[in-house]
Coordinates of C-alpha atoms in Angstrom, one line a residue:
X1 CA -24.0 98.2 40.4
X2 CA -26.6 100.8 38.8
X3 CA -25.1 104.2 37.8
X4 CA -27.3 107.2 38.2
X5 CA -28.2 109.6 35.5
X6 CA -25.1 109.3 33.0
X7 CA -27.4 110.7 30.3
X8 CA -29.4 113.6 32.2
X9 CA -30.0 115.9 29.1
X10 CA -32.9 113.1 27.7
X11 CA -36.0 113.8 30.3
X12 CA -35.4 117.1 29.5
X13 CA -35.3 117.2 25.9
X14 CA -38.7 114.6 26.0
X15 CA -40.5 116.9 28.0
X16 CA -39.7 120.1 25.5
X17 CA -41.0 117.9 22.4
X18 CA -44.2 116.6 24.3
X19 CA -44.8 120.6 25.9
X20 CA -44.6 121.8 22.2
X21 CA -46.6 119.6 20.4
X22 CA -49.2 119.4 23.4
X23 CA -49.3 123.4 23.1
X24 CA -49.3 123.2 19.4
X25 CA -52.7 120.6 19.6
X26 CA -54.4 123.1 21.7
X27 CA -53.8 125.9 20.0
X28 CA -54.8 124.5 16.7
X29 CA -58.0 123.0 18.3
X30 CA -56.8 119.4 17.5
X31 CA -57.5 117.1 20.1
X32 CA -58.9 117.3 23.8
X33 CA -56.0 119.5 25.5
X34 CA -56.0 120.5 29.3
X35 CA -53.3 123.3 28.7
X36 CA -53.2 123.9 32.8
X37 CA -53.1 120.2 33.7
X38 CA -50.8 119.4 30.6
X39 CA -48.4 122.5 31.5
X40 CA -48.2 121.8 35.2
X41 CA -47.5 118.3 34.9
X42 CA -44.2 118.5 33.2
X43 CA -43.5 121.5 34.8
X44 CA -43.8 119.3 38.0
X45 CA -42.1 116.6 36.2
X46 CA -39.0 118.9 35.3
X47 CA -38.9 119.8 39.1
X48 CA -38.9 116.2 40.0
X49 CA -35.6 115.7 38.4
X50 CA -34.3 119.2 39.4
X51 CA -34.8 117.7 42.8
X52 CA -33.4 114.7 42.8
X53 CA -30.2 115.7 41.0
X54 CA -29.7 118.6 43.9
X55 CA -30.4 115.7 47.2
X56 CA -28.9 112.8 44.9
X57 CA -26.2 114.1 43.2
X58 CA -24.3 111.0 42.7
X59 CA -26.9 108.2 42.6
X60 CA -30.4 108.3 44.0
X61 CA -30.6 105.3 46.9
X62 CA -33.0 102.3 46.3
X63 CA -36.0 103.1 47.8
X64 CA -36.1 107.2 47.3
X65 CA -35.7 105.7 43.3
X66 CA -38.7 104.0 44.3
X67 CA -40.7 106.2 45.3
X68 CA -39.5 108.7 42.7
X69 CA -40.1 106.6 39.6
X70 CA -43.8 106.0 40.8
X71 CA -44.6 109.6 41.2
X72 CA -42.9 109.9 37.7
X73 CA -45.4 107.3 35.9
X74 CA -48.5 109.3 38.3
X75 CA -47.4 112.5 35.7
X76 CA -46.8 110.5 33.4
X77 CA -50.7 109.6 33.2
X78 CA -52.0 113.0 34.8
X79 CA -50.0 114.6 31.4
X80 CA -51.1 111.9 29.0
X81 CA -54.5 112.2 30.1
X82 CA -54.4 116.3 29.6
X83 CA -53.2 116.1 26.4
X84 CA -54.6 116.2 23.3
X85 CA -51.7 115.5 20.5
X86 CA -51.3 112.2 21.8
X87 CA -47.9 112.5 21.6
X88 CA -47.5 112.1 25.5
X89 CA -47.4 109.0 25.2
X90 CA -43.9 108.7 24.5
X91 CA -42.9 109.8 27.9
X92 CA -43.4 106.4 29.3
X93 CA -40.2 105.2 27.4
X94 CA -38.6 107.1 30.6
X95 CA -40.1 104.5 32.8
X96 CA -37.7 101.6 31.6
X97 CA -35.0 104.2 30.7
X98 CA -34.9 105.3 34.6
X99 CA -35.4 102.5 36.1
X100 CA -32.3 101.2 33.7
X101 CA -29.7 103.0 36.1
X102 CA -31.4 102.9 39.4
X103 CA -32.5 99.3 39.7
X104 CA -30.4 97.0 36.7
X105 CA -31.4 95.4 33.7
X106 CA -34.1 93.2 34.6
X107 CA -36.2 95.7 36.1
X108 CA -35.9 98.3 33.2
X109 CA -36.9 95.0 30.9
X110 CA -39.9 94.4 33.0
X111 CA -41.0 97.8 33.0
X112 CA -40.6 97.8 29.3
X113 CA -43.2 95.1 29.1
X114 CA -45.9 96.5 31.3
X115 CA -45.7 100.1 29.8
X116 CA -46.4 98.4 26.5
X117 CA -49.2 96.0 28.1
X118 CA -50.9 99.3 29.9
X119 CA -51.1 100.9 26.3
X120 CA -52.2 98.2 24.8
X121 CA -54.8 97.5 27.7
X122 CA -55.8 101.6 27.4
X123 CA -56.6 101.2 23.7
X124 CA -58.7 98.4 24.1
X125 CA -60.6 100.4 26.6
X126 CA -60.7 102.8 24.1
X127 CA -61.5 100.8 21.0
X128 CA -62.0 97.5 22.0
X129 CA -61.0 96.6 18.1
X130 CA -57.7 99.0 18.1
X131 CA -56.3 96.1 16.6
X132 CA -58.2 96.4 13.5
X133 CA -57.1 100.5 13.5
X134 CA -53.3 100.4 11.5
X135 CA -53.2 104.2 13.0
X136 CA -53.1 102.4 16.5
X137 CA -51.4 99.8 15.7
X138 CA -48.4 101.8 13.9
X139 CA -48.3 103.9 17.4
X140 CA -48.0 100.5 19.4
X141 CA -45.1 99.6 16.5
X142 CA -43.6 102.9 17.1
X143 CA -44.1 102.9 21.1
X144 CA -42.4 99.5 21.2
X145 CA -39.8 100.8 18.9
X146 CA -39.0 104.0 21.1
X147 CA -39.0 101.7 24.8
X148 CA -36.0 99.2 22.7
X149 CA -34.0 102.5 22.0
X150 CA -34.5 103.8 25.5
X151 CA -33.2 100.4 27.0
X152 CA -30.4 100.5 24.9
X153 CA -29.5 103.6 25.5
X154 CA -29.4 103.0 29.1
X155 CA -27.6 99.8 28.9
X156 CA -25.0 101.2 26.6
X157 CA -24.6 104.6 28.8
X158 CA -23.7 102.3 31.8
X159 CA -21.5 100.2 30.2
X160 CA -19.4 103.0 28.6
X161 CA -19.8 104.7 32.4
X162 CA -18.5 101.2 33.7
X163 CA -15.5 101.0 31.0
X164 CA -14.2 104.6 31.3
X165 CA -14.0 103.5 35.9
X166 CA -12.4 100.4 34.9
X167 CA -10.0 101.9 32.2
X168 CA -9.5 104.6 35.1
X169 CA -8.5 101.9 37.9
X170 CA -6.1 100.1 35.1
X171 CA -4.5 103.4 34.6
X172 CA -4.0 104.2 38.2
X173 CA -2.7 100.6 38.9
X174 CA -0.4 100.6 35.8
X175 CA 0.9 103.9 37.3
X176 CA 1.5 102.7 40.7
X177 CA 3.5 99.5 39.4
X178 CA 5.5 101.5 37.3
X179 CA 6.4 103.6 40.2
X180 CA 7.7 100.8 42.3
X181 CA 9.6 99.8 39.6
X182 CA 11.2 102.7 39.4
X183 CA 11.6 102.9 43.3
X184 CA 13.0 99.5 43.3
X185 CA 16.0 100.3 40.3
X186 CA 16.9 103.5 42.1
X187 CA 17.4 101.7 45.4
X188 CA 19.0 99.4 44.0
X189 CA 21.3 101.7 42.4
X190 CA 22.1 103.8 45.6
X191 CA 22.9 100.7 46.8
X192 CA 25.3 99.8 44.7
X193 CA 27.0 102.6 43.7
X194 CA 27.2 103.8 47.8
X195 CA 27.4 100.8 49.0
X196 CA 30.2 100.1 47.3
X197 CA 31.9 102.9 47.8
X198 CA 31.4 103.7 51.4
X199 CA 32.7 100.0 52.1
X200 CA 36.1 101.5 50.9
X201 CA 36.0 104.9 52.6
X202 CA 35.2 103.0 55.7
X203 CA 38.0 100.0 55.2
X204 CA 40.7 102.9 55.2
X205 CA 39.1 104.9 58.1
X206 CA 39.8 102.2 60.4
X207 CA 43.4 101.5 58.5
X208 CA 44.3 105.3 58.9
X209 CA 43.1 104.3 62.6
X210 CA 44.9 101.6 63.1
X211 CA 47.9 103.0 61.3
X212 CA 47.9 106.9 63.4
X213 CA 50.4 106.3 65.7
X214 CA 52.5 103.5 63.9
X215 CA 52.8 104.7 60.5
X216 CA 52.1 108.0 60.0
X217 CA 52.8 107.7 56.1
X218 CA 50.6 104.8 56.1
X219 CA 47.8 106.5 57.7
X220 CA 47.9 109.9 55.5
X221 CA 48.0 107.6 52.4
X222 CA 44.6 105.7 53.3
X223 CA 43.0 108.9 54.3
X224 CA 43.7 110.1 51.0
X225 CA 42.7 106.8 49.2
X226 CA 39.4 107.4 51.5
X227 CA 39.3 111.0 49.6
X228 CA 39.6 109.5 46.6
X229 CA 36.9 106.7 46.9
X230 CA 34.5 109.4 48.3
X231 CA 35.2 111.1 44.9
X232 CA 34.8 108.4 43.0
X233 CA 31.2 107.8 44.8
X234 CA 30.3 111.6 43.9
X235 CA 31.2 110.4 40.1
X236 CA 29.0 107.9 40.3
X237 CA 26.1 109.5 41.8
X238 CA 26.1 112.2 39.2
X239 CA 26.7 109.2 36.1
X240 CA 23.7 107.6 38.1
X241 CA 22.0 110.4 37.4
X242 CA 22.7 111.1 34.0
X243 CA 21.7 107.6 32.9
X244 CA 18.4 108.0 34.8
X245 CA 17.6 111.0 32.3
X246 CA 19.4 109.6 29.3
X247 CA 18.9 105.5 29.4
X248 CA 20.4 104.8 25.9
X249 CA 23.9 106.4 26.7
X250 CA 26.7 103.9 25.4
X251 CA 27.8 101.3 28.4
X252 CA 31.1 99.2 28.4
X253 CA 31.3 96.6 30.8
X254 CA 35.6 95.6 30.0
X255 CA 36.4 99.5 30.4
X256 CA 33.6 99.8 33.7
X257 CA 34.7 96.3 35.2
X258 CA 38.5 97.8 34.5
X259 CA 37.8 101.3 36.4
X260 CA 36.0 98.8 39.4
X261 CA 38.8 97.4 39.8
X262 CA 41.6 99.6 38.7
X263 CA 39.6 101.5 42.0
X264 CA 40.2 98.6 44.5
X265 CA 44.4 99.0 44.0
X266 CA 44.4 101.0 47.5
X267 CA 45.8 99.0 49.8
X268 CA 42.8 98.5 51.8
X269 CA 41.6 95.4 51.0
X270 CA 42.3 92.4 48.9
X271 CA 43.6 92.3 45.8
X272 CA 41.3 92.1 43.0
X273 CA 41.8 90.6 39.9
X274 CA 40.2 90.9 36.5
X275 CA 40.1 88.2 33.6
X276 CA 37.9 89.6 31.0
X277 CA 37.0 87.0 27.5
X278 CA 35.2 87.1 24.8
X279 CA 33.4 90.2 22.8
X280 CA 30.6 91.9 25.0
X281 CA 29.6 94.2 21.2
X282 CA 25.9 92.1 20.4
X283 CA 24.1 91.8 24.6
X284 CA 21.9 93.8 25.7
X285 CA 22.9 96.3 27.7
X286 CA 20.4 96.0 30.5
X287 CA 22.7 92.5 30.7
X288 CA 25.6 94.4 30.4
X289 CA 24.9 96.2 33.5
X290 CA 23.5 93.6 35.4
X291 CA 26.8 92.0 35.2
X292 CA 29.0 95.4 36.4
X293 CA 26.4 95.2 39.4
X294 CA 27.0 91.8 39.9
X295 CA 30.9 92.5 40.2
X296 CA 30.9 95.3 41.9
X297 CA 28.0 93.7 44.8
X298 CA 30.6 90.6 45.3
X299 CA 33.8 92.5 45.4
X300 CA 31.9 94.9 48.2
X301 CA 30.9 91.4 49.9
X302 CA 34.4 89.9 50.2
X303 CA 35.8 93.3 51.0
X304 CA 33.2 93.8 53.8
X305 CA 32.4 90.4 55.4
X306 CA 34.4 87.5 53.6
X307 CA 37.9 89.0 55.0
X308 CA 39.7 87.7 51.6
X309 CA 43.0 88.5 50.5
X310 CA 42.7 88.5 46.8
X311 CA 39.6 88.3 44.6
X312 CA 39.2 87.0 41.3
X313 CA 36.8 88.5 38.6
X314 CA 36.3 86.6 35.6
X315 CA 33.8 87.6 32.9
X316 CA 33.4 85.8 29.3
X317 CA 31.0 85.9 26.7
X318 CA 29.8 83.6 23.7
X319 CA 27.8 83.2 21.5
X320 CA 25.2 81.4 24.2
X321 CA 25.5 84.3 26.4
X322 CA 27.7 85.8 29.5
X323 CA 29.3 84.7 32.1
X324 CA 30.4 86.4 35.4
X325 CA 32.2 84.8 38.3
X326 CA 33.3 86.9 41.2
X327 CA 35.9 84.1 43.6
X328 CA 37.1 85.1 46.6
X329 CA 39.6 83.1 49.3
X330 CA 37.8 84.6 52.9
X331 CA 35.4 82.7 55.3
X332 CA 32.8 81.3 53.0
X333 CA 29.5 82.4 52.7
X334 CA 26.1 81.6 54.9
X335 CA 22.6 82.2 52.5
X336 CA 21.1 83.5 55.7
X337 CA 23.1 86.2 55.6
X338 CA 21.8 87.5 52.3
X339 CA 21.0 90.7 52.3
X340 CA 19.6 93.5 50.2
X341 CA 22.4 93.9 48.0
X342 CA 22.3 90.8 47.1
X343 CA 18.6 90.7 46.4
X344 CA 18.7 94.0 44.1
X345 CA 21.7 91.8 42.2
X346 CA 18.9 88.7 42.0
X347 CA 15.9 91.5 40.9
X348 CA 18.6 92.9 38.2
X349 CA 19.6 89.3 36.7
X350 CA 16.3 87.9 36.5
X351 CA 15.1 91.1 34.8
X352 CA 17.8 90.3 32.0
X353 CA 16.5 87.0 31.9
X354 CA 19.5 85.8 33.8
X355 CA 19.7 83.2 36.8
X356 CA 22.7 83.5 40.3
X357 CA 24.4 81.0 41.8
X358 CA 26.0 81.6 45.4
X359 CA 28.1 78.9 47.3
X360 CA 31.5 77.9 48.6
X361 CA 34.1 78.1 45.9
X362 CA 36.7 74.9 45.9
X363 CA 39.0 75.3 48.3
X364 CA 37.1 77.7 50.5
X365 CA 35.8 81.1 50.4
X366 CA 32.8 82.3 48.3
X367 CA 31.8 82.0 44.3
X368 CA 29.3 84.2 42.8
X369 CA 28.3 82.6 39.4
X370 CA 25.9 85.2 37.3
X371 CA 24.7 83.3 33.9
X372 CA 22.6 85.5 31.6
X373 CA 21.6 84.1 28.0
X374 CA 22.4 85.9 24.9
X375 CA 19.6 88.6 23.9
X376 CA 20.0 91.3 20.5
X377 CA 21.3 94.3 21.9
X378 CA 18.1 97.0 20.9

């Protein structure tokens, strides 16, 4: 689409060359100068653009463009006629340079043409052997020269107008992705760290329920594990937030995976387990803690739905890459009832460059299988 006036300072600086040299012809007696006519013509000219940068600010519509560039060439001729320098010429190279932004390439081109036809056609009127004059013909040269330049001008003023609103677009879509990124990794971190933790505070709730009026003991022991899970959750929050400022900080997955589970001893829920192989020192550690997600998303899951008594994790590395397997002994596991936990885990492996496998383990209940390929830690 034509852009409107990115270069408005030109017409203006044309009009103060032509108005000095016209004045400067008169005054030196060179020439046929109309100093009124000559004047008042680009003084009307320079209130011509005045006016349609105050109604058009932004871009002038089709037809009033129309209209504005023909009473534009009408001074155009009313100030080449009134002055004597000859210079006035030049300002038709504002016919194809106008039209360049209001109407597109090929109009500018054809206006280009016909201003360099007209002059041609007014010399011959003139002299009808101005092609035998090297005077005239140089001015034709020059004339010719000057409408290239102006098209050019144009053409490269809208295309630089056109980059910097598609370099502008880029930027604001880069900046929206990156924000739903971002929205997307903390969400999936409240998830896990919460999640996780509010299963547990919840599990022993309903055993201090349960346990009120049976076993006192009982019951004060899982409120207090419930205090202790809820502190563990603030912990997390706060290292959450610490790694959001400071991403490089150090991560362990053997001494993380060891806390997770070191945390699930509380006698309200199954036993977890943890087999740990193999040196982690060499992955990445975007893998690292895509696996400690993993782990702590499937021990939540068998806690929560899968009604398991004991839950193995097992994690082993080689020199091919890592492996994580989170096996329970509940109910199984249906894939409709994935839910957004389980998707965050999905979004955090692929983005290591890893793959997951749910099903039924052998013998019954549920095996998560996280595989992620070996990468040089940065």
């Amino acid at each position: 689409m034509p852009i409107s006036r990115p270069v408005p300072w030109v017409s203006p600086v044309l009009y103060g060359a032509v108005l000095a040299a016209g004045l400067y012809a008169w005054l030196a007696g060179l020439g046929d100068t109309q100093p009124a006519l000559f004047a008042g013509g680009l003084a009307a000219l320079t209130g011509l653009d005045l006016l349609e940068q105050h109604r058009y600010p932004a871009r002038t519509p089709r037809w009033p463009a129309v209209a504005l560039l023909a009473a534009r060439i009408a001074l155009f001729v009313a100030v080449a006629a009134a002055d004597g320098s000859g210079l006035s010429r030049a300002l038709f190279v504002l016919v194809p340079f106008t039209a360049y932004f209001a109407f597109g390439r090929a109009v500018a081109v054809a206006l280009a043409v016909a201003c360099v036809a007209l002059l041609a056609a007014a010399g011959a009127v003139a002299d009808p052997r101005w092609y035998a004059a090297p005077e005239q013909v140089s001015d034709l040269l020059m004339f010719c020269v000057g409408l290239v330049l102006a098209v050019t001008m144009a053409a490269v003023a809208v295309e630089e107008r056109r980059a910097r609103a598609e370099l502008a677009a880029s930027t604001a879509r880069v900046a929206e992705l990156s924000a739903t990124a971002e929205r997307n990794r903390v969400a999936r971190d409240i998830h896990d760290e919460l999640g996780h933790h509010l299963t547990a505070i919840v599990v022993l709730l309903e055993k201090a329920t349960a346990f009120r009026d049976l076993d006192s003991g009982t019951a004060d022991r899982a409120v207090q594990d419930a205090h202790d899970s809820a502190r563990r959750a603030l912990d997390d929050v706060r290292r959450s937030v610490r790694t959001l400022r400071e991403e490089d900080a150090p991560f362990s997955l053997s001494e993380a995976l060891t806390d997770l589970v070191a945390g699930q001893s509380d006698g309200g829920g199954p036993a977890v387990v943890l087999e740990f192989a193999g040196e982690e020192n060499g992955h990445d550690a975007m893998a690292l803690r895509a696996l400690y997600r993993a782990a702590q998303e499937g021990i939540t899951n068998s806690r929560r739905h899968a009604r398991a008594t004991r839950v193995l994790v097992s994690a082993a590395f080689d020199a091919a890459g890592a492996k994580l397997v989170v096996r329970d002994d509940g109910r199984g596991f249906s894939p409709e009832r994935e839910g957004y936990g389980l998707l965050g885990m999905r979004e955090r492996v692929q983005l290591a460059g890893g793959q997951v496998d749910i099903g039924s383990a052998p013998g019954g209940g549920t095996r998560l299988t996280v595989t992620i390929p070996r990468r040089t830690a940065p």
